[in-house]
mmCIF file of C-alpha atoms and ligand atoms in Angstrom:
data_model
loop_
_atom_site.group_PDB
_atom_site.id
_atom_site.type_symbol
_atom_site.label_atom_id
_atom_site.label_comp_id
_atom_site.label_asym_id
_atom_site.label_seq_id
_atom_site.Cartn_x
_atom_site.Cartn_y
_atom_site.Cartn_z
ATOM 1 C CA MET A 1 -180.611 84.202 103.789
ATOM 2 C CA LYS A 2 -177.552 83.954 106.087
ATOM 3 C CA LYS A 3 -176.415 80.376 106.781
ATOM 4 C CA ILE A 4 -175.142 79.569 110.282
ATOM 5 C CA LEU A 5 -173.219 76.460 111.337
ATOM 6 C CA VAL A 6 -174.215 75.188 114.796
ATOM 7 C CA THR A 7 -171.819 72.562 116.158
ATOM 8 C CA GLY A 8 -173.393 70.419 118.882
ATOM 9 C CA GLY A 9 -176.702 71.608 117.417
ATOM 10 C CA LEU A 10 -178.620 68.503 118.552
ATOM 11 C CA GLY A 11 -177.584 68.999 122.185
ATOM 12 C CA PHE A 12 -179.497 70.694 124.996
ATOM 13 C CA ILE A 13 -178.512 74.338 124.425
ATOM 14 C CA GLY A 14 -177.639 73.796 120.766
ATOM 15 C CA SER A 15 -181.095 72.519 119.788
ATOM 16 C CA HIS A 16 -182.839 75.418 121.516
ATOM 17 C CA THR A 17 -180.502 77.832 119.710
ATOM 18 C CA VAL A 18 -181.212 76.197 116.329
ATOM 19 C CA VAL A 19 -184.953 76.790 116.914
ATOM 20 C CA GLU A 20 -184.363 80.470 117.710
ATOM 21 C CA LEU A 21 -182.041 80.869 114.698
ATOM 22 C CA GLN A 22 -184.677 79.431 112.373
ATOM 23 C CA ASN A 23 -187.370 81.573 114.008
ATOM 24 C CA SER A 24 -185.120 84.597 113.364
ATOM 25 C CA GLY A 25 -184.849 83.825 109.636
ATOM 26 C CA PHE A 26 -181.442 82.157 109.528
ATOM 27 C CA ASP A 27 -180.621 79.070 107.478
ATOM 28 C CA VAL A 28 -179.051 76.461 109.814
ATOM 29 C CA VAL A 29 -176.602 73.625 109.224
ATOM 30 C CA ILE A 30 -175.855 71.358 112.207
ATOM 31 C CA ILE A 31 -172.757 69.307 112.932
ATOM 32 C CA ASP A 32 -173.103 66.801 115.772
ATOM 33 C CA ASP A 33 -171.298 63.517 116.535
ATOM 34 C CA LEU A 34 -174.343 62.236 118.470
ATOM 35 C CA SER A 35 -172.090 61.268 121.407
ATOM 36 C CA ASN A 36 -174.386 62.952 123.930
ATOM 37 C CA THR A 37 -177.751 63.202 122.148
ATOM 38 C CA THR A 38 -179.988 61.340 119.692
ATOM 39 C CA ILE A 39 -180.895 61.934 116.040
ATOM 40 C CA ASP A 40 -184.575 62.255 117.127
ATOM 41 C CA VAL A 41 -183.811 65.830 118.199
ATOM 42 C CA LEU A 42 -183.489 66.784 114.494
ATOM 43 C CA ALA A 43 -187.115 65.769 113.809
ATOM 44 C CA ASN A 44 -188.251 67.484 117.002
ATOM 45 C CA ILE A 45 -186.633 70.759 115.913
ATOM 46 C CA THR A 46 -188.308 70.380 112.507
ATOM 47 C CA ASP A 47 -191.676 69.783 114.224
ATOM 48 C CA ILE A 48 -191.299 73.047 116.145
ATOM 49 C CA THR A 49 -190.180 75.327 113.300
ATOM 50 C CA GLY A 50 -191.455 73.525 110.201
ATOM 51 C CA LYS A 51 -187.940 73.809 108.728
ATOM 52 C CA LYS A 52 -185.527 70.832 108.678
ATOM 53 C CA PRO A 53 -181.974 71.993 109.411
ATOM 54 C CA ASP A 54 -179.230 70.494 107.250
ATOM 55 C CA PHE A 55 -177.401 67.869 109.388
ATOM 56 C CA HIS A 56 -173.942 66.313 109.158
ATOM 57 C CA LYS A 57 -172.731 63.616 111.599
ATOM 58 C CA ILE A 58 -169.097 64.626 111.954
ATOM 59 C CA ASP A 59 -166.479 64.059 114.670
ATOM 60 C CA LEU A 60 -164.717 67.426 114.880
ATOM 61 C CA ARG A 61 -161.583 65.708 116.225
ATOM 62 C CA ILE A 62 -160.935 64.470 112.691
ATOM 63 C CA LYS A 63 -159.266 67.366 110.870
ATOM 64 C CA ALA A 64 -159.825 65.925 107.370
ATOM 65 C CA ASP A 65 -163.586 65.645 108.019
ATOM 66 C CA VAL A 66 -163.751 69.195 109.300
ATOM 67 C CA LYS A 67 -161.935 70.393 106.166
ATOM 68 C CA GLN A 68 -164.225 68.392 103.894
ATOM 69 C CA PHE A 69 -167.297 69.957 105.510
ATOM 70 C CA PHE A 70 -166.029 73.454 104.731
ATOM 71 C CA ASP A 71 -165.063 72.388 101.191
ATOM 72 C CA ASN A 72 -168.772 71.694 100.655
ATOM 73 C CA ASN A 73 -170.478 74.276 102.865
ATOM 74 C CA LYS A 74 -170.113 78.051 102.966
ATOM 75 C CA VAL A 75 -171.367 79.631 106.168
ATOM 76 C CA ASP A 76 -171.773 83.237 107.388
ATOM 77 C CA GLY A 77 -171.183 82.438 111.045
ATOM 78 C CA ILE A 78 -170.466 79.604 113.485
ATOM 79 C CA ILE A 79 -171.964 78.930 116.923
ATOM 80 C CA HIS A 80 -169.722 76.345 118.593
ATOM 81 C CA PHE A 81 -171.370 74.225 121.299
ATOM 82 C CA ALA A 82 -169.791 70.835 120.578
ATOM 83 C CA ALA A 83 -167.734 69.784 123.617
ATOM 84 C CA PHE A 84 -167.645 67.303 126.476
ATOM 85 C CA LYS A 85 -169.078 69.022 129.554
ATOM 86 C CA ALA A 86 -169.228 66.694 132.567
ATOM 87 C CA VAL A 87 -167.175 68.376 135.290
ATOM 88 C CA GLY A 88 -166.474 65.221 137.312
ATOM 89 C CA GLU A 89 -165.710 63.076 134.270
ATOM 90 C CA SER A 90 -163.321 65.712 132.934
ATOM 91 C CA VAL A 91 -161.038 65.275 135.957
ATOM 92 C CA GLU A 92 -160.935 61.492 135.399
ATOM 93 C CA LYS A 93 -160.318 61.779 131.610
ATOM 94 C CA PRO A 94 -158.374 65.002 131.001
ATOM 95 C CA LEU A 95 -156.775 63.940 127.719
ATOM 96 C CA GLU A 96 -160.133 63.003 126.169
ATOM 97 C CA TYR A 97 -161.421 66.441 127.185
ATOM 98 C CA TYR A 98 -158.422 68.351 125.799
ATOM 99 C CA GLU A 99 -158.435 66.327 122.581
ATOM 100 C CA ASN A 100 -162.140 66.950 121.995
ATOM 101 C CA ASN A 101 -162.774 70.389 123.420
ATOM 102 C CA ILE A 102 -159.506 72.013 122.315
ATOM 103 C CA GLY A 103 -158.750 69.933 119.219
ATOM 104 C CA SER A 104 -162.123 70.553 117.587
ATOM 105 C CA LEU A 105 -161.920 74.272 118.384
ATOM 106 C CA VAL A 106 -158.490 74.560 116.732
ATOM 107 C CA TYR A 107 -159.655 72.715 113.606
ATOM 108 C CA LEU A 108 -162.708 74.978 113.256
ATOM 109 C CA LEU A 109 -160.615 78.118 113.672
ATOM 110 C CA GLN A 110 -158.052 76.882 111.134
ATOM 111 C CA GLU A 111 -160.821 76.509 108.536
ATOM 112 C CA MET A 112 -162.112 80.000 109.369
ATOM 113 C CA ARG A 113 -158.591 81.383 108.952
ATOM 114 C CA ASP A 114 -157.923 79.574 105.660
ATOM 115 C CA ARG A 115 -161.294 80.437 104.093
ATOM 116 C CA LYS A 116 -161.637 83.942 105.536
ATOM 117 C CA LEU A 117 -164.828 82.965 107.350
ATOM 118 C CA ASP A 118 -165.930 85.172 110.241
ATOM 119 C CA ASN A 119 -168.379 85.586 113.137
ATOM 120 C CA PHE A 120 -167.671 82.951 115.780
ATOM 121 C CA ILE A 121 -169.776 82.486 118.917
ATOM 122 C CA PHE A 122 -168.208 80.330 121.647
ATOM 123 C CA SER A 123 -170.046 78.433 124.373
ATOM 124 C CA SER A 124 -168.155 79.378 127.520
ATOM 125 C CA SER A 125 -169.043 79.166 131.195
ATOM 126 C CA CYS A 126 -169.096 81.181 134.417
ATOM 127 C CA THR A 127 -166.957 78.376 135.766
ATOM 128 C CA VAL A 128 -163.977 80.398 134.463
ATOM 129 C CA TYR A 129 -164.473 82.738 137.446
ATOM 130 C CA GLY A 130 -164.242 79.987 140.079
ATOM 131 C CA GLN A 131 -165.525 81.449 143.368
ATOM 132 C CA ALA A 132 -165.624 85.143 142.489
ATOM 133 C CA ASP A 133 -164.573 87.545 145.252
ATOM 134 C CA GLU A 134 -167.478 89.884 144.512
ATOM 135 C CA LEU A 135 -171.122 89.114 143.725
ATOM 136 C CA PRO A 136 -172.900 89.578 141.381
ATOM 137 C CA ILE A 137 -170.147 88.571 138.954
ATOM 138 C CA THR A 138 -169.186 91.152 136.297
ATOM 139 C CA GLU A 139 -167.084 90.570 133.168
ATOM 140 C CA ASN A 140 -164.255 92.371 134.986
ATOM 141 C CA ALA A 141 -164.053 89.610 137.584
ATOM 142 C CA PRO A 142 -160.691 87.832 137.273
ATOM 143 C CA VAL A 143 -160.514 84.459 135.578
ATOM 144 C CA LYS A 144 -159.198 82.072 138.236
ATOM 145 C CA GLN A 145 -157.322 78.792 138.240
ATOM 146 C CA ALA A 146 -159.858 76.284 136.889
ATOM 147 C CA GLU A 147 -161.238 73.792 139.407
ATOM 148 C CA SER A 148 -161.703 71.116 136.729
ATOM 149 C CA THR A 149 -160.363 70.062 133.352
ATOM 150 C CA TYR A 150 -163.745 70.997 131.888
ATOM 151 C CA GLY A 151 -163.408 74.534 133.243
ATOM 152 C CA ASN A 152 -159.819 74.692 131.980
ATOM 153 C CA THR A 153 -160.922 73.783 128.446
ATOM 154 C CA LYS A 154 -163.254 76.799 128.531
ATOM 155 C CA GLN A 155 -160.496 79.107 129.776
ATOM 156 C CA ILE A 156 -157.966 77.818 127.250
ATOM 157 C CA GLY A 157 -160.640 77.941 124.535
ATOM 158 C CA GLU A 158 -161.246 81.625 125.168
ATOM 159 C CA GLU A 159 -157.501 82.347 125.044
ATOM 160 C CA ILE A 160 -157.120 80.472 121.733
ATOM 161 C CA ILE A 161 -160.016 82.411 120.221
ATOM 162 C CA LYS A 162 -158.722 85.764 121.499
ATOM 163 C CA GLU A 163 -155.254 85.163 120.028
ATOM 164 C CA SER A 164 -156.740 83.893 116.757
ATOM 165 C CA CYS A 165 -158.928 86.993 116.434
ATOM 166 C CA ASN A 166 -155.850 89.181 116.850
ATOM 167 C CA ALA A 167 -153.687 87.205 114.437
ATOM 168 C CA TYR A 168 -156.201 86.359 111.710
ATOM 169 C CA GLU A 169 -158.674 89.294 111.582
ATOM 170 C CA LEU A 170 -161.509 87.217 113.053
ATOM 171 C CA LYS A 171 -164.274 88.561 115.299
ATOM 172 C CA ALA A 172 -165.747 86.397 118.053
ATOM 173 C CA ILE A 173 -167.890 86.485 121.164
ATOM 174 C CA ALA A 174 -167.701 84.098 124.128
ATOM 175 C CA LEU A 175 -170.901 83.723 126.123
ATOM 176 C CA ARG A 176 -170.200 82.749 129.732
ATOM 177 C CA TYR A 177 -173.283 80.753 130.747
ATOM 178 C CA PHE A 178 -174.460 80.429 134.283
ATOM 179 C CA ASN A 179 -176.802 77.479 134.908
ATOM 180 C CA PRO A 180 -179.023 76.616 131.920
ATOM 181 C CA ILE A 181 -182.297 74.830 132.829
ATOM 182 C CA GLY A 182 -185.767 74.121 131.477
ATOM 183 C CA ALA A 183 -187.211 73.133 128.110
ATOM 184 C CA HIS A 184 -188.886 74.672 125.051
ATOM 185 C CA ASP A 185 -192.578 75.598 125.537
ATOM 186 C CA SER A 186 -193.528 72.947 122.957
ATOM 187 C CA ILE A 187 -191.953 70.312 125.242
ATOM 188 C CA LYS A 188 -190.526 68.741 122.078
ATOM 189 C CA ILE A 189 -186.910 69.474 123.078
ATOM 190 C CA GLY A 190 -185.237 69.649 126.492
ATOM 191 C CA GLU A 191 -182.348 68.314 128.562
ATOM 192 C CA LEU A 192 -181.537 64.626 127.962
ATOM 193 C CA PRO A 193 -179.038 63.635 130.656
ATOM 194 C CA LEU A 194 -177.592 60.196 129.951
ATOM 195 C CA GLY A 195 -177.235 58.073 133.116
ATOM 196 C CA ILE A 196 -177.394 59.513 136.626
ATOM 197 C CA PRO A 197 -177.828 63.305 136.325
ATOM 198 C CA GLN A 198 -174.909 65.342 137.642
ATOM 199 C CA ASN A 199 -176.812 68.642 137.480
ATOM 200 C CA LEU A 200 -179.428 69.705 140.000
ATOM 201 C CA ILE A 201 -182.539 70.242 137.893
ATOM 202 C CA PRO A 202 -182.562 66.901 136.015
ATOM 203 C CA PHE A 203 -182.045 65.182 139.375
ATOM 204 C CA VAL A 204 -184.950 67.192 140.839
ATOM 205 C CA THR A 205 -187.315 66.256 138.008
ATOM 206 C CA GLN A 206 -186.253 62.578 138.033
ATOM 207 C CA THR A 207 -186.826 62.462 141.815
ATOM 208 C CA ALA A 208 -190.267 64.045 141.377
ATOM 209 C CA ALA A 209 -190.997 61.449 138.686
ATOM 210 C CA GLY A 210 -189.986 58.619 141.013
ATOM 211 C CA ILE A 211 -187.029 57.603 138.851
ATOM 212 C CA ARG A 212 -184.628 58.614 141.661
ATOM 213 C CA GLU A 213 -185.416 57.688 145.249
ATOM 214 C CA GLN A 214 -184.244 60.890 146.888
ATOM 215 C CA LEU A 215 -182.436 64.131 146.048
ATOM 216 C CA SER A 216 -179.209 64.728 147.975
ATOM 217 C CA VAL A 217 -178.649 68.379 148.801
ATOM 218 C CA PHE A 218 -174.891 68.827 148.761
ATOM 219 C CA GLY A 219 -174.289 70.806 151.936
ATOM 220 C CA ASP A 220 -176.256 73.240 154.070
ATOM 221 C CA ASP A 221 -173.249 74.768 155.841
ATOM 222 C CA TYR A 222 -172.363 77.362 153.204
ATOM 223 C CA PRO A 223 -172.236 81.044 154.257
ATOM 224 C CA THR A 224 -175.603 81.744 152.591
ATOM 225 C CA PRO A 225 -179.000 82.701 154.071
ATOM 226 C CA ASP A 226 -180.278 79.122 154.204
ATOM 227 C CA GLY A 227 -176.875 77.409 154.156
ATOM 228 C CA THR A 228 -177.253 75.871 150.686
ATOM 229 C CA ALA A 229 -175.260 76.961 147.650
ATOM 230 C CA ILE A 230 -176.487 79.676 145.312
ATOM 231 C CA ARG A 231 -176.516 79.623 141.499
ATOM 232 C CA ASP A 232 -178.030 81.669 138.645
ATOM 233 C CA TYR A 233 -180.526 79.404 136.865
ATOM 234 C CA ILE A 234 -181.322 80.726 133.383
ATOM 235 C CA HIS A 235 -184.094 79.371 131.142
ATOM 236 C CA VAL A 236 -182.472 77.656 128.154
ATOM 237 C CA VAL A 237 -184.719 79.596 125.724
ATOM 238 C CA ASP A 238 -183.499 82.904 127.171
ATOM 239 C CA LEU A 239 -179.952 81.590 126.816
ATOM 240 C CA ALA A 240 -180.621 80.560 123.193
ATOM 241 C CA LYS A 241 -181.882 84.058 122.408
ATOM 242 C CA ALA A 242 -178.661 85.544 123.799
ATOM 243 C CA HIS A 243 -176.817 83.652 121.023
ATOM 244 C CA ILE A 244 -178.994 85.273 118.350
ATOM 245 C CA ALA A 245 -178.296 88.677 119.877
ATOM 246 C CA ALA A 246 -174.544 88.007 119.949
ATOM 247 C CA LEU A 247 -174.545 86.704 116.361
ATOM 248 C CA LYS A 248 -176.402 89.790 115.115
ATOM 249 C CA ARG A 249 -173.878 92.005 116.915
ATOM 250 C CA LEU A 250 -171.095 90.413 114.868
ATOM 251 C CA LEU A 251 -173.007 90.234 111.558
ATOM 252 C CA GLU A 252 -173.859 93.926 111.897
ATOM 253 C CA ASN A 253 -170.259 94.777 112.910
ATOM 254 C CA LYS A 254 -171.420 96.344 116.185
ATOM 255 C CA ASN A 255 -168.692 94.640 118.214
ATOM 256 C CA LYS A 256 -166.252 97.001 119.968
ATOM 257 C CA GLN A 257 -163.320 94.594 120.102
ATOM 258 C CA ASN A 258 -162.540 91.645 117.859
ATOM 259 C CA PHE A 259 -162.922 89.336 120.865
ATOM 260 C CA GLU A 260 -165.658 90.041 123.442
ATOM 261 C CA PHE A 261 -167.218 88.033 126.259
ATOM 262 C CA PHE A 262 -170.467 88.453 128.171
ATOM 263 C CA ASN A 263 -171.986 86.966 131.328
ATOM 264 C CA VAL A 264 -175.275 85.335 130.413
ATOM 265 C CA GLY A 265 -177.518 84.804 133.426
ATOM 266 C CA THR A 266 -180.679 86.168 135.016
ATOM 267 C CA GLY A 267 -178.802 88.317 137.560
ATOM 268 C CA THR A 268 -180.650 86.573 140.391
ATOM 269 C CA GLY A 269 -179.149 83.902 142.642
ATOM 270 C CA SER A 270 -181.239 81.002 143.974
ATOM 271 C CA SER A 271 -180.178 78.519 146.650
ATOM 272 C CA VAL A 272 -180.793 74.791 146.341
ATOM 273 C CA LEU A 273 -183.568 74.957 148.951
ATOM 274 C CA GLU A 274 -185.124 77.937 147.138
ATOM 275 C CA VAL A 275 -185.116 75.858 143.933
ATOM 276 C CA ILE A 276 -186.821 72.973 145.745
ATOM 277 C CA ASN A 277 -189.499 75.351 147.079
ATOM 278 C CA ALA A 278 -189.918 77.047 143.687
ATOM 279 C CA PHE A 279 -190.306 73.627 142.055
ATOM 280 C CA LYS A 280 -193.126 72.749 144.482
ATOM 281 C CA LYS A 281 -194.787 76.131 143.875
ATOM 282 C CA ALA A 282 -194.529 75.738 140.096
ATOM 283 C CA THR A 283 -195.545 72.077 139.823
ATOM 284 C CA GLY A 284 -197.313 71.147 143.078
ATOM 285 C CA LYS A 285 -194.736 68.349 143.489
ATOM 286 C CA SER A 286 -192.993 67.968 146.837
ATOM 287 C CA LEU A 287 -189.502 66.540 146.729
ATOM 288 C CA ASN A 288 -188.016 63.780 148.864
ATOM 289 C CA TYR A 289 -184.587 65.165 149.720
ATOM 290 C CA LYS A 290 -181.913 64.927 152.392
ATOM 291 C CA ILE A 291 -179.025 67.177 153.324
ATOM 292 C CA VAL A 292 -175.655 65.487 152.832
ATOM 293 C CA GLY A 293 -172.054 66.728 152.781
ATOM 294 C CA ARG A 294 -170.716 69.233 150.298
ATOM 295 C CA ARG A 295 -169.721 68.028 146.790
ATOM 296 C CA ALA A 296 -165.982 68.404 146.103
ATOM 297 C CA GLY A 297 -165.221 71.387 143.880
ATOM 298 C CA ASP A 298 -168.500 73.208 144.476
ATOM 299 C CA ILE A 299 -168.389 76.947 145.141
ATOM 300 C CA THR A 300 -170.653 78.833 147.553
ATOM 301 C CA ALA A 301 -172.334 81.244 145.186
ATOM 302 C CA ALA A 302 -172.328 82.443 141.580
ATOM 303 C CA TYR A 303 -174.813 84.755 139.902
ATOM 304 C CA ALA A 304 -174.345 87.209 137.070
ATOM 305 C CA ASP A 305 -174.176 90.973 136.877
ATOM 306 C CA THR A 306 -176.107 91.250 133.598
ATOM 307 C CA THR A 307 -175.638 95.001 133.077
ATOM 308 C CA ILE A 308 -173.159 94.712 130.211
ATOM 309 C CA ALA A 309 -174.904 91.823 128.445
ATOM 310 C CA ASN A 310 -178.264 93.596 128.694
ATOM 311 C CA LYS A 311 -176.819 96.793 127.239
ATOM 312 C CA GLU A 312 -174.360 95.532 124.630
ATOM 313 C CA LEU A 313 -176.466 92.616 123.379
ATOM 314 C CA ASN A 314 -179.755 94.481 123.784
ATOM 315 C CA TRP A 315 -180.966 91.249 125.412
ATOM 316 C CA LYS A 316 -182.340 90.258 128.808
ATOM 317 C CA THR A 317 -183.995 87.208 130.309
ATOM 318 C CA GLU A 318 -187.783 87.086 130.115
ATOM 319 C CA LYS A 319 -188.663 83.840 131.893
ATOM 320 C CA THR A 320 -188.872 83.263 135.640
ATOM 321 C CA LEU A 321 -187.330 80.464 137.686
ATOM 322 C CA GLU A 322 -190.781 78.961 138.220
ATOM 323 C CA GLU A 323 -191.489 78.969 134.477
ATOM 324 C CA ALA A 324 -188.165 77.255 133.822
ATOM 325 C CA LEU A 325 -188.798 74.631 136.521
ATOM 326 C CA LEU A 326 -192.340 73.970 135.251
ATOM 327 C CA SER A 327 -191.028 73.466 131.700
ATOM 328 C CA ALA A 328 -188.367 71.082 133.040
ATOM 329 C CA TRP A 329 -191.075 69.118 134.848
ATOM 330 C CA LYS A 330 -193.363 68.954 131.794
ATOM 331 C CA TRP A 331 -190.372 67.722 129.765
ATOM 332 C CA GLN A 332 -189.644 65.065 132.400
ATOM 333 C CA GLU A 333 -193.275 63.895 132.413
ATOM 334 C CA LYS A 334 -192.995 63.376 128.661
ATOM 335 C CA GLN A 335 -189.896 61.103 128.896
HETATM 336 C C1 WQD B 1 -175.997 73.310 141.069
HETATM 337 C C2 WQD B 1 -176.129 73.327 142.585
HETATM 338 C C3 WQD B 1 -174.765 71.685 143.686
HETATM 339 C C4 WQD B 1 -176.880 68.193 142.181
HETATM 340 C C5 WQD B 1 -172.015 72.880 136.557
HETATM 341 C C6 WQD B 1 -170.799 73.296 135.765
HETATM 342 C C7 WQD B 1 -171.168 74.391 134.815
HETATM 343 C C8 WQD B 1 -172.262 73.889 133.936
HETATM 344 C C9 WQD B 1 -173.483 73.606 134.807
HETATM 345 C C10 WQD B 1 -171.735 72.613 131.969
HETATM 346 C C11 WQD B 1 -174.783 73.146 143.292
HETATM 347 C C12 WQD B 1 -176.250 71.416 143.920
HETATM 348 C C13 WQD B 1 -176.473 69.490 142.427
HETATM 349 C C14 WQD B 1 -177.462 67.425 143.219
HETATM 350 C C15 WQD B 1 -177.204 69.283 144.706
HETATM 351 N N1 WQD B 1 -171.850 72.716 133.300
HETATM 352 N N2 WQD B 1 -176.636 70.015 143.666
HETATM 353 N N3 WQD B 1 -177.609 68.010 144.451
HETATM 354 O O1 WQD B 1 -172.116 72.711 139.570
HETATM 355 O O2 WQD B 1 -173.309 74.974 139.444
HETATM 356 O O3 WQD B 1 -172.405 73.957 137.364
HETATM 357 O O4 WQD B 1 -173.089 72.548 135.699
HETATM 358 O O5 WQD B 1 -171.948 73.435 131.142
HETATM 359 O O6 WQD B 1 -170.050 74.735 134.044
HETATM 360 O O7 WQD B 1 -169.833 73.800 136.667
HETATM 361 O O8 WQD B 1 -174.378 72.938 138.455
HETATM 362 O O9 WQD B 1 -176.479 71.668 138.593
HETATM 363 O O10 WQD B 1 -174.288 70.478 139.161
HETATM 364 O O11 WQD B 1 -175.212 72.157 140.729
HETATM 365 O O12 WQD B 1 -177.347 69.792 145.842
HETATM 366 O O13 WQD B 1 -177.848 66.224 143.061
HETATM 367 O O14 WQD B 1 -176.932 72.225 143.000
HETATM 368 O O15 WQD B 1 -174.026 71.447 144.870
HETATM 369 O O16 WQD B 1 -174.807 73.935 144.471
HETATM 370 P P1 WQD B 1 -172.994 73.647 138.835
HETATM 371 P P2 WQD B 1 -175.109 71.728 139.191
#
């Protein structure tokens, strides 16, 4: 049975990917520093699959601890989620973000190089495209000057991996996520934003639950049909399954270059107001919201051209926006 290391495996996307890995017959070992999640997620994953993943609480910024892990654990592939990911915070604390997001990546790659490990999947983001000139966004769209330190760590991360693949005979895939939302059908795992949610969907569900007084819609003067900004909201389970597809591509040596990247979205754009209406349709809950000014750094529209990912990964999304929003609401009700 192939053993896969999942860093950040107790996080939102990581935990959903661990479930799909176990469901696909992989043995899973998780590294997480618990800085943005809780240990309860480990039991919740076990409840879903009936298999308890091996877990190590390790801070990947500590090179000696990373080395010690690999002294004691042989793995057939790595899916690397562990990173800080708050866009606004990243601009206030750039050095913490570079130390964590870049430092941990370098230490992992050094161990892969030294031990001739292979098959690396990297959690990247459509944020590398900034505001793309053409929509939907293909993999040929140019990577633009990052709007935030967070986005820059994803761009730099991809460059480091690409150069490492060339120099050290590694093969890797970066998955450029659009906007992950929702929760597992079991409602045992989901998104656990700490503090005031920065992302739209957790704020929507907390407003519907009465935890937040009112949702602020950041701008209705964008050049879009209803004036609000457009994003590609992908169900987190669909996103998790894309990681299995990418991992199998590498394990079966079907990759065409030693470093590849794919846009992982639904291919459909939804505006903020469309999300609010879809949420009401899916859950019956109306939302108290108001239109306010634009949020600094936001782009008008981003949604994926999924042609290449669908073909090369033999993967496509299966869940609808309403299904994702309903699962997010059921998860919120359970908190
Ligand atoms: C979505 C839309 C907001 C909150 C970011 C990162 C991306 C990834 C996902 C980490 C935008 C609007 C939001 C609110 C609102 N992050 N909005 N009121 O900014 O597209 O992407 O999060 O992996 O890399 O860039 O996601 O959910 O913050 O915003 O109107 O209270 O909802 O303006 O149009 P975003 P988001």
